[in-house]
XYZ file of C-alpha atoms in Angstrom:
725
model
C 118.145 65.115 111.673
C 116.057 67.100 114.147
C 115.629 70.807 113.542
C 116.842 71.782 117.015
C 119.099 74.522 115.633
C 116.197 76.623 114.338
C 115.114 79.238 116.852
C 111.827 81.066 117.280
C 110.902 84.129 119.350
C 107.844 84.612 121.555
C 106.170 86.511 118.704
C 106.784 83.533 116.414
C 105.302 81.140 118.986
C 102.220 83.355 119.199
C 101.775 83.205 115.403
C 102.204 79.425 115.396
C 99.521 78.958 118.052
C 97.217 81.762 116.884
C 97.326 83.628 120.210
C 98.679 86.896 121.538
C 102.144 87.376 123.001
C 100.608 87.753 126.469
C 99.386 84.150 126.257
C 102.929 82.946 125.541
C 104.189 84.854 128.584
C 101.486 83.207 130.713
C 102.479 79.752 129.450
C 106.084 80.367 130.432
C 105.050 81.373 133.966
C 102.418 78.669 134.550
C 104.008 75.599 132.937
C 107.233 74.276 134.411
C 107.845 72.104 131.354
C 107.752 75.019 128.879
C 110.967 74.917 126.763
C 113.901 76.888 128.143
C 115.413 79.686 126.046
C 118.338 78.644 123.864
C 119.390 82.108 122.723
C 118.341 85.719 122.331
C 118.335 88.131 125.265
C 116.563 88.416 128.610
C 113.935 90.723 127.169
C 113.627 88.852 123.855
C 114.527 85.163 124.389
C 114.695 82.628 121.568
C 113.515 79.003 121.796
C 114.230 75.855 119.786
C 111.456 75.521 117.207
C 111.265 71.723 117.445
C 110.913 71.836 121.257
C 108.230 74.520 121.041
C 106.176 72.604 118.471
C 106.396 69.411 120.547
C 105.259 71.285 123.696
C 102.360 72.949 121.872
C 101.143 69.612 120.512
C 101.532 67.894 123.898
C 99.390 70.551 125.555
C 96.887 70.592 122.671
C 97.541 74.207 121.900
C 98.572 73.476 118.330
C 96.300 71.413 116.125
C 98.360 71.862 112.972
C 101.239 74.173 112.074
C 100.439 75.968 108.788
C 103.107 74.917 106.315
C 103.985 78.436 105.212
C 104.308 79.556 108.851
C 106.521 76.600 109.715
C 108.777 77.276 106.719
C 108.998 80.938 107.595
C 109.909 80.197 111.214
C 112.590 77.766 110.042
C 114.012 80.442 107.755
C 113.820 83.284 110.285
C 115.436 81.171 113.015
C 118.139 79.548 110.872
C 121.423 79.200 112.837
C 123.385 80.931 110.035
C 120.862 83.769 109.725
C 117.792 84.344 107.547
C 119.722 85.593 104.495
C 121.834 82.430 104.280
C 118.655 80.393 104.721
C 116.942 82.397 101.982
C 119.884 81.857 99.611
C 119.865 78.105 100.310
C 116.093 78.026 99.788
C 116.423 79.964 96.524
C 119.064 77.549 95.226
C 116.834 74.577 96.012
C 113.801 76.251 94.445
C 115.741 76.926 91.246
C 116.654 73.236 91.095
C 113.010 72.284 91.740
C 111.891 74.757 89.057
C 114.381 73.642 86.382
C 114.938 69.952 87.141
C 112.207 68.526 89.392
C 113.190 64.859 88.756
C 116.701 65.567 90.045
C 115.298 67.092 93.234
C 112.943 64.148 93.779
C 115.846 61.740 93.399
C 118.325 63.423 95.752
C 115.667 64.272 98.374
C 114.318 60.710 98.614
C 116.997 59.548 101.052
C 118.381 60.776 104.346
C 119.183 64.371 105.215
C 122.895 63.601 104.988
C 122.466 62.170 101.478
C 120.523 65.222 100.346
C 123.188 67.591 101.683
C 125.948 65.541 100.025
C 124.324 65.379 96.567
C 122.838 68.872 96.430
C 126.058 70.858 95.620
C 126.673 68.854 92.426
C 123.034 69.233 91.347
C 123.176 72.977 92.056
C 126.392 73.283 90.035
C 124.637 71.814 86.989
C 121.726 74.265 87.317
C 123.371 77.469 88.568
C 126.415 77.538 86.288
C 124.441 77.981 83.030
C 121.698 80.119 84.610
C 123.961 82.425 86.651
C 127.313 82.500 84.818
C 130.293 83.119 87.084
C 128.815 81.282 90.081
C 131.653 80.225 92.402
C 131.935 76.433 92.510
C 132.936 74.485 95.606
C 136.352 72.882 95.780
C 138.287 75.260 93.530
C 139.055 78.892 92.828
C 136.954 80.074 89.909
C 138.834 82.279 87.467
C 135.860 82.837 85.188
C 135.098 86.326 83.981
C 131.977 88.315 84.680
C 130.520 89.114 81.264
C 133.725 87.767 79.739
C 135.612 90.860 80.873
C 136.615 91.153 84.484
C 138.612 88.440 86.297
C 136.760 87.182 89.358
C 138.476 85.852 92.478
C 136.425 83.578 94.722
C 137.148 82.376 98.204
C 138.044 78.735 98.876
C 135.155 76.359 99.329
C 135.578 76.105 103.101
C 133.040 78.828 103.825
C 130.864 79.490 100.797
C 127.492 79.078 102.548
C 126.876 82.806 102.558
C 127.438 85.157 99.602
C 131.101 86.016 99.226
C 132.064 89.326 100.794
C 134.535 91.378 98.755
C 137.796 92.244 100.423
C 138.471 95.828 101.476
C 139.802 97.691 98.420
C 143.494 98.480 98.588
C 145.054 101.649 97.231
C 144.666 101.551 93.434
C 147.788 100.927 91.379
C 146.604 103.671 89.025
C 143.927 106.244 89.831
C 141.436 104.737 87.387
C 141.897 101.028 88.201
C 140.629 99.677 91.539
C 142.893 97.011 93.032
C 140.098 94.717 94.284
C 137.683 93.369 91.661
C 134.084 92.445 92.254
C 133.167 88.888 93.263
C 130.497 86.466 92.032
C 127.060 87.064 93.494
C 126.562 83.366 94.241
C 128.769 80.638 95.679
C 127.486 77.060 95.646
C 127.313 75.960 99.306
C 129.160 72.849 100.448
C 127.484 69.825 102.020
C 128.487 70.678 105.645
C 126.995 74.152 105.325
C 123.828 72.809 103.673
C 123.132 70.165 106.317
C 121.506 72.541 108.889
C 119.246 73.828 106.095
C 117.891 70.442 104.993
C 114.665 70.575 107.131
C 114.011 74.038 105.704
C 114.642 72.853 102.138
C 112.225 69.943 102.535
C 109.565 72.331 103.815
C 110.288 74.748 100.961
C 109.897 71.915 98.439
C 106.550 70.945 99.967
C 105.401 74.560 99.813
C 106.568 74.824 96.177
C 104.582 71.708 95.267
C 101.433 73.587 96.275
C 102.304 77.146 95.202
C 105.090 76.817 92.636
C 108.802 77.549 93.013
C 108.678 81.175 91.913
C 105.738 82.255 94.154
C 107.314 80.400 97.082
C 110.555 82.371 96.763
C 108.619 85.631 96.362
C 106.640 84.826 99.522
C 109.763 84.112 101.583
C 111.652 87.113 100.190
C 108.665 89.398 100.758
C 108.287 88.193 104.351
C 112.005 88.781 104.980
C 111.913 92.296 103.507
C 108.746 93.118 105.431
C 110.336 91.894 108.686
C 113.401 94.125 108.156
C 112.026 97.345 106.618
C 114.904 99.547 107.780
C 117.615 97.394 106.240
C 116.489 97.690 102.629
C 115.501 100.510 100.292
C 112.927 99.060 97.914
C 111.798 100.169 94.463
C 107.979 99.841 94.351
C 106.658 97.615 91.525
C 104.671 100.420 89.839
C 107.725 102.671 89.709
C 109.893 99.813 88.424
C 107.327 99.146 85.696
C 107.339 102.805 84.633
C 111.151 102.945 84.483
C 111.241 99.718 82.460
C 108.633 101.071 80.036
C 110.751 104.190 79.403
C 113.658 102.115 78.037
C 111.470 100.154 75.625
C 112.513 96.611 74.653
C 116.299 96.400 75.062
C 118.214 93.158 74.595
C 120.951 93.875 77.169
C 120.060 95.567 80.461
C 122.299 96.570 83.375
C 121.343 97.561 86.908
C 124.547 98.652 88.686
C 122.784 99.079 92.056
C 120.323 96.209 91.835
C 119.042 95.988 95.437
C 116.388 93.252 95.452
C 116.193 93.119 91.642
C 112.872 94.927 91.161
C 114.046 96.920 88.111
C 115.547 93.973 86.233
C 112.547 91.838 87.131
C 110.370 94.441 85.388
C 112.210 93.805 82.081
C 112.878 90.058 82.503
C 109.839 88.886 80.549
C 111.722 87.927 77.361
C 114.067 84.912 77.191
C 116.437 86.627 74.721
C 117.266 89.427 77.146
C 120.671 89.501 78.815
C 120.559 90.799 82.369
C 123.505 92.200 84.324
C 123.294 93.097 88.006
C 125.700 94.378 90.632
C 125.289 95.547 94.210
C 127.696 96.492 96.975
C 125.781 94.194 99.353
C 126.702 90.537 98.725
C 123.396 89.519 100.309
C 121.325 91.562 97.867
C 123.415 90.508 94.877
C 122.832 86.830 95.728
C 119.096 87.265 96.311
C 118.739 89.244 93.079
C 120.569 86.564 91.079
C 118.239 83.853 92.390
C 115.121 85.968 92.014
C 115.893 86.766 88.380
C 116.923 83.182 87.575
C 113.485 82.067 88.792
C 111.751 84.692 86.623
C 113.530 84.288 83.298
C 115.268 81.687 81.180
C 117.881 84.252 80.133
C 121.358 84.045 81.695
C 121.694 86.317 84.713
C 125.119 87.894 85.181
C 125.373 89.057 88.793
C 128.266 90.341 90.880
C 128.867 91.719 94.371
C 131.063 94.766 94.792
C 131.184 98.556 94.971
C 130.144 99.531 91.443
C 131.927 102.878 91.343
C 135.190 101.534 92.791
C 135.101 97.953 91.452
C 132.945 97.821 88.333
C 132.156 94.223 87.362
C 131.385 95.100 83.723
C 134.004 97.604 82.454
C 133.677 96.419 78.850
C 129.870 96.203 78.733
C 127.927 98.334 76.273
C 124.304 97.746 77.241
C 121.172 98.741 75.377
C 119.662 100.076 78.607
C 120.636 100.894 82.181
C 118.071 101.029 84.980
C 119.241 102.278 88.356
C 117.928 103.295 91.770
C 121.254 104.451 93.252
C 121.951 105.248 96.906
C 121.239 108.906 97.655
C 123.474 111.511 99.299
C 126.562 109.327 99.723
C 129.780 111.136 100.684
C 132.061 108.093 100.595
C 131.447 107.134 96.973
C 135.105 107.186 95.872
C 135.762 110.882 95.247
C 139.374 110.679 96.469
C 140.168 107.414 94.627
C 138.565 108.039 91.232
C 139.677 111.533 90.279
C 141.080 110.421 86.890
C 138.500 107.752 86.067
C 137.633 107.765 82.330
C 133.911 107.570 83.129
C 133.781 111.273 84.040
C 133.205 112.463 80.459
C 130.985 115.312 81.576
C 133.037 116.534 84.538
C 134.429 115.233 87.812
C 131.561 115.057 90.354
C 131.950 116.933 93.615
C 132.090 114.942 96.834
C 128.450 115.906 97.508
C 127.295 114.832 94.025
C 127.374 111.039 94.230
C 124.233 110.862 92.084
C 126.045 112.555 89.165
C 128.765 109.907 89.458
C 126.053 107.248 88.998
C 124.642 109.178 86.021
C 128.020 109.165 84.280
C 128.658 105.530 85.155
C 125.340 104.638 83.499
C 126.241 106.611 80.359
C 129.668 104.934 80.218
C 128.040 101.482 80.183
C 125.615 102.284 77.348
C 126.130 101.641 73.671
C 125.740 104.674 71.390
C 122.035 105.500 71.343
C 121.328 103.401 74.454
C 118.919 104.684 77.118
C 119.340 104.971 80.874
C 116.664 105.784 83.464
C 117.764 106.707 86.984
C 115.733 107.570 90.066
C 117.144 110.757 91.590
C 116.507 113.028 94.586
C 115.088 116.369 93.414
C 118.064 118.374 94.752
C 120.312 116.955 92.000
C 118.391 119.059 89.463
C 119.317 122.335 91.148
C 122.379 122.025 93.438
C 125.009 124.608 92.451
C 127.836 122.111 92.925
C 126.525 120.085 90.002
C 125.587 122.850 87.559
C 128.636 122.424 85.284
C 128.011 118.699 84.809
C 124.309 119.356 84.203
C 125.223 121.977 81.617
C 127.539 119.599 79.753
C 124.933 116.817 79.830
C 122.508 119.252 78.193
C 124.933 120.643 75.594
C 125.906 117.209 74.347
C 122.344 115.909 74.285
C 122.927 113.193 76.904
C 120.149 114.272 79.288
C 116.848 113.934 77.465
C 114.126 114.229 80.123
C 113.526 115.100 83.773
C 110.273 113.798 85.262
C 109.025 114.999 88.652
C 107.151 112.146 90.344
C 104.388 112.611 92.919
C 105.269 112.385 96.598
C 104.890 108.821 97.801
C 106.300 107.200 94.653
C 109.313 105.654 96.449
C 111.289 106.010 99.692
C 111.640 108.591 101.145
C 107.887 108.851 100.597
C 107.583 112.452 101.733
C 109.858 113.693 98.909
C 108.719 114.037 95.252
C 111.603 112.232 93.519
C 112.725 112.698 89.905
C 113.397 110.361 87.009
C 116.267 111.262 84.693
C 116.114 109.788 81.191
C 119.516 109.804 79.478
C 120.776 108.649 76.118
C 124.382 108.102 75.101
C 124.827 110.545 72.198
C 125.252 108.889 68.814
C 125.000 112.140 66.866
C 125.120 115.862 67.464
C 121.744 117.512 68.018
C 121.424 120.712 66.008
C 118.986 122.268 68.474
C 118.832 119.976 71.524
C 115.801 120.193 73.785
C 114.983 118.765 77.198
C 111.621 117.244 78.077
C 110.254 118.374 81.438
C 107.269 116.561 82.967
C 105.599 117.257 86.302
C 103.364 114.407 87.516
C 102.890 115.941 90.975
C 99.160 116.393 90.458
C 98.748 112.602 90.730
C 99.648 112.594 94.428
C 96.934 110.677 96.285
C 95.202 112.012 99.362
C 96.269 110.542 102.689
C 98.977 107.913 102.974
C 98.132 105.924 99.859
C 100.475 105.765 96.903
C 100.147 107.970 93.814
C 97.596 107.493 91.057
C 99.959 105.226 89.103
C 97.755 104.767 86.011
C 97.603 108.564 85.673
C 101.355 108.942 86.234
C 102.174 106.207 83.739
C 99.877 107.526 81.009
C 101.107 111.125 81.365
C 104.816 110.276 81.454
C 104.814 107.663 78.688
C 102.654 109.774 76.379
C 104.980 112.774 76.793
C 108.170 110.693 76.411
C 106.799 108.786 73.407
C 105.947 112.003 71.558
C 109.257 113.644 72.490
C 111.334 110.596 71.499
C 109.475 110.274 68.206
C 109.141 113.908 67.140
C 111.862 115.690 69.110
C 109.314 117.801 70.983
C 105.881 117.775 72.613
C 102.852 119.996 72.547
C 103.047 122.202 75.617
C 100.710 121.263 78.468
C 100.796 124.015 81.125
C 101.739 122.627 84.503
C 102.321 119.130 83.059
C 104.826 118.860 80.187
C 107.024 121.014 77.959
C 110.085 120.520 75.749
C 112.529 123.308 76.575
C 115.369 124.441 74.265
C 118.659 123.767 76.009
C 119.780 127.370 75.442
C 117.037 128.504 77.860
C 118.420 126.260 80.594
C 122.095 127.235 80.351
C 121.988 130.105 82.825
C 123.984 130.591 86.029
C 121.990 127.930 87.922
C 121.152 125.338 85.212
C 118.095 124.505 87.317
C 116.250 121.545 85.772
C 113.397 121.293 88.296
C 110.255 120.836 86.128
C 107.955 122.922 88.335
C 110.254 125.968 87.907
C 110.319 125.736 84.119
C 106.729 124.814 83.292
C 104.064 127.484 82.735
C 101.280 127.465 85.342
C 97.994 125.742 84.514
C 95.788 127.705 82.143
C 92.692 129.569 83.219
C 90.580 126.644 82.039
C 92.553 124.239 84.187
C 92.518 126.573 87.205
C 89.420 128.765 87.348
C 87.260 126.179 85.586
C 88.282 123.494 88.039
C 87.606 125.787 90.992
C 84.136 126.571 89.638
C 83.432 122.846 89.602
C 84.735 122.508 93.185
C 82.504 125.403 94.271
C 79.440 123.812 92.677
C 80.172 120.476 94.371
C 80.689 122.258 97.694
C 77.330 124.045 97.396
C 75.573 120.757 96.683
C 77.369 119.007 99.553
C 76.458 121.772 102.005
C 72.789 121.485 101.018
C 72.971 117.728 101.517
C 74.667 118.201 104.886
C 71.842 120.446 106.070
C 69.285 117.849 104.988
C 71.135 115.041 106.747
C 71.671 116.911 110.014
C 70.099 114.863 112.834
C 66.984 116.235 114.535
C 67.264 117.691 118.027
C 68.209 115.035 120.564
C 65.414 113.803 122.811
C 66.496 112.739 126.317
C 65.339 109.358 127.594
C 62.910 109.691 130.521
C 64.578 108.775 133.783
C 62.055 105.994 134.398
C 63.052 104.290 131.124
C 66.812 104.780 131.395
C 67.595 101.478 133.109
C 70.798 99.742 132.142
C 70.413 97.308 129.233
C 71.835 93.772 129.534
C 75.231 93.731 127.802
C 77.352 91.225 125.931
C 80.850 91.484 124.432
C 82.277 90.964 120.963
C 84.242 88.015 122.324
C 81.080 86.317 123.597
C 79.320 86.927 120.271
C 82.267 85.415 118.391
C 82.233 82.303 120.592
C 78.478 81.971 120.071
C 78.876 82.175 116.277
C 76.951 85.450 115.932
C 79.969 87.009 114.186
C 83.361 86.052 112.739
C 86.471 87.974 113.737
C 89.495 88.385 111.399
C 92.690 90.469 111.589
C 94.619 92.200 108.789
C 97.596 90.446 107.221
C 101.186 91.236 106.225
C 101.050 90.447 102.517
C 98.833 89.433 99.664
C 98.489 89.091 95.946
C 99.977 91.946 93.955
C 98.018 94.975 92.736
C 94.980 94.530 94.988
C 93.531 97.593 96.773
C 94.176 97.543 100.512
C 91.915 99.133 103.112
C 94.270 100.779 105.621
C 93.651 102.074 109.125
C 94.040 105.598 107.737
C 91.285 104.905 105.169
C 88.958 103.777 107.960
C 89.711 106.843 110.087
C 89.383 109.280 107.158
C 86.437 107.561 105.470
C 88.302 107.305 102.145
C 88.558 104.592 99.507
C 91.146 101.794 99.853
C 94.537 103.377 99.192
C 97.208 101.058 100.538
C 99.539 98.368 99.284
C 101.026 95.280 100.919
C 104.255 93.432 100.118
C 103.745 90.902 97.348
C 103.479 87.417 98.789
C 101.436 84.258 98.573
C 99.858 84.866 101.990
C 96.100 84.508 101.710
C 94.617 87.992 102.175
C 91.451 88.794 104.138
C 88.936 90.285 101.694
C 86.138 92.565 102.849
C 82.464 91.885 102.086
C 79.387 94.155 102.220
C 78.117 94.379 105.790
C 81.489 93.778 107.427
C 82.405 96.088 110.310
C 86.061 97.221 110.355
C 87.840 98.804 113.344
C 91.400 100.146 113.779
C 93.107 98.768 116.878
C 95.830 101.415 117.298
C 95.566 105.121 118.020
C 92.581 105.429 120.319
C 90.024 106.747 117.805
C 86.426 105.578 118.406
C 85.752 104.547 114.794
C 83.929 101.621 113.191
C 83.202 101.469 109.464
C 80.564 99.369 107.722
C 81.862 98.048 104.389
C 79.665 98.996 101.421
C 79.594 97.729 97.821
C 82.259 100.230 96.743
C 84.752 99.073 99.398
C 83.922 95.356 99.226
C 86.662 93.152 97.807
C 89.533 95.200 99.248
C 92.270 93.502 101.250
C 92.132 94.100 105.010
C 95.281 96.014 105.994
C 97.448 95.908 109.080
C 96.239 97.131 112.469
C 92.612 96.472 111.475
C 90.075 93.973 112.814
C 87.116 92.821 110.745
C 83.837 91.665 112.295
C 81.470 89.772 109.982
C 78.063 89.571 111.716
C 75.498 86.872 111.016
C 72.592 88.928 109.529
C 70.071 86.690 111.300
C 71.567 87.562 114.692
C 73.121 91.031 114.353
C 72.391 94.186 112.377
C 75.679 95.562 110.980
C 74.852 99.240 111.627
C 73.635 98.469 115.140
C 76.935 96.668 115.806
C 79.086 99.459 114.332
C 77.194 102.194 116.136
C 77.543 100.764 119.628
C 81.194 99.901 119.042
C 81.859 103.618 118.430
C 80.857 104.696 121.927
C 83.643 106.661 123.640
C 83.096 104.997 127.025
C 83.037 101.608 125.314
C 86.450 102.255 123.731
C 87.885 103.589 126.964
C 87.082 100.434 128.942
C 88.365 98.142 126.148
C 91.682 99.943 125.543
C 95.114 99.402 127.004
C 97.739 102.136 127.148
C 101.497 102.184 126.607
C 103.762 105.197 126.971
C 103.145 106.363 123.404
C 100.251 104.316 122.018
C 96.747 103.060 122.702
C 95.661 99.570 121.670
C 92.064 98.403 121.456
C 91.071 94.905 122.587
C 88.111 94.413 120.264
C 86.893 91.299 122.129
C 86.154 93.433 125.195
C 83.917 95.930 123.385
C 80.339 95.779 124.644
C 76.891 96.131 123.103
C 73.384 95.554 124.452
C 71.356 92.390 123.977
C 68.391 93.545 121.889
C 65.770 91.909 119.709
C 66.296 92.177 115.912
C 63.569 94.814 115.462
C 65.107 97.011 118.164
C 68.562 96.506 116.627
C 67.263 97.750 113.273
C 65.785 100.886 114.895
C 69.169 101.746 116.345
C 70.867 100.701 113.111
C 68.774 103.088 110.994
C 69.680 105.986 113.267
C 73.396 105.064 113.239
C 73.278 104.759 109.427
C 71.792 108.240 109.137
C 74.519 109.639 111.424
C 77.158 107.984 109.248
C 75.723 109.647 106.123
C 75.761 113.035 107.896
C 79.370 112.451 108.998
C 80.386 111.557 105.433
C 78.765 114.726 104.073
C 80.571 116.850 106.667
C 83.874 115.187 105.781
C 83.324 115.756 102.047
C 82.365 119.379 102.636
C 85.579 119.878 104.583
C 87.688 118.353 101.799
C 86.012 120.447 99.111
C 86.362 123.571 101.241
C 90.092 122.968 101.634
C 90.459 122.440 97.858
C 88.575 125.651 97.137
C 90.608 127.730 99.592
C 93.946 126.330 98.376
C 92.945 126.757 94.724
C 91.902 130.367 95.299
C 95.195 131.194 97.022
C 97.160 129.552 94.207
C 95.119 131.193 91.439
C 95.355 134.682 92.933
C 99.093 134.392 93.534
C 100.050 132.908 90.142
C 97.837 135.311 88.163
C 95.364 132.802 86.712
C 92.406 134.226 88.717
C 91.408 137.908 88.756
C 91.024 139.553 92.191
C 87.581 141.015 91.363
């Protein structure tokens, strides 16, 4: 069957053809045979993907559609929506991963045959891998985790994850009337038929990349395209939370999102994973993601965890949770007598303390839970009685203050709470407090995760083993619970830790002062000599060329930053280029081939209007080129890199090559100009531009050190670690 149902926007057409959106608009105006819109709106029309590809080939504007781009466009423009397409793709990839001969057999015939045979094949794979999966053609009365009866919808419409019905008034205050539903429902043949072209493309992509990386690529692209719809747990934070619970056999995430936390512990086949999320879409995607990452059974359910718990009889070894923050409608009026509130009934404004007690209720005695929390939970007066009882009974074992930028919202330094279901009475209970705020990175980059991980795990390991830690001023301390049980029961680490010692404070400031003195001397040495005006007789206008002309002539190669790349690679961001700092960014994990920088490359930001061009050195080489950046790689035989970068920084040059919107400036790099000069003359200019760059770097470093010194002096004088004389 033809893939006429898949739609693509003008932005998608531009990516397919490797042009800008303006070119697509021109094609629509100039070519009467350009495909007509089949959907969308007047301002953002949508076109049939098959018609667009045929038109592009006919007009020789499309030599070859990259497979990954074609698959992504098929998924994004699926008639039933991208999430349904992603679920169908994940089901097929799991079949390809587990039973490739079965896939080859059923996919060898027509599209109709594939759609007809696929549900049975999926049933054989999904049922053992994701227990409780709703089967087509009957109502499944299986139990999630062998405990809770699950009702599934009839097979007439199971193509999308099953949406739980609106909860009715509970028969008793502690028992919700509507149970959770299975995370996955095996789609029927009629609902699979529109997805068959996508599934064939996904299989071809998996043959090259593998089933698991293919799903991660598609999921990462979907999450990146809809950043406001999902709250993600960054991989480094998920890894830290997983490390804090050790090596449990049974793990629950009651608010699983995209499955990042369970994925961080899914590296052992004997682990039993349990997931639940109020969003049926996320529950389904998590189930498939985990099934592709582990051979262990994945129990997954969709439903409101607090109102309709899928695992009421579970006693897990560990609970990992990134709950929703600041929810008012969490079930306060319906759950007043719920047996989970062992430590007190949470106030309406304390939804996070409801999640804390739910996690404790699902742990076995001695089991560990780690929850990501907003910092206000540690000090709000409405929660002080529950905090006090958690401390008295030894359930709350540690509060860790993370650096700002660890997770959304990135401007807030979030906390980790480490809890343990009491299996004995502590004679003199203590609470571990850790403040990792000093690992906040400069600029917009993420925290120094190796430093955070080492500090937190070292402190928790010593505390868990010995019942206490050696005090580290400003970093870690084990506090007797009796000291915390005051009127506020404030557990904010920064308010309970002693300030850094004189060695940490004054000694560090002495080092900053010495570095500042040296940098100021270097700045004076690097200051350019007095400017010499060019005589009027020699100031004739030089012949000019543009970056676009140089690219067409082969004198340089032009590349743009991507939207994903391999995990844990440093990313050079536009902020790094503007601030002159080391690569600090991250990109969503995907199999998209990243653009890597090399020594001598010239990198420019295209948004914001700043006249900046940075030459990549050995220290920056190998970083991934981030978004909103353009890389120019000059041929050394034709262009000197510093000559190129210097002329591209001219203010007038940027002004004539920029376009302006109401709130932003965008640079058209191809229109930037530079003079046509012989190589020797280029090198003369390049040496002068290089010297100016060194002077600029010294000024920038002096400014940073000066700010550190001033802030450190203020802090030291006010907290008493530095004498005023």
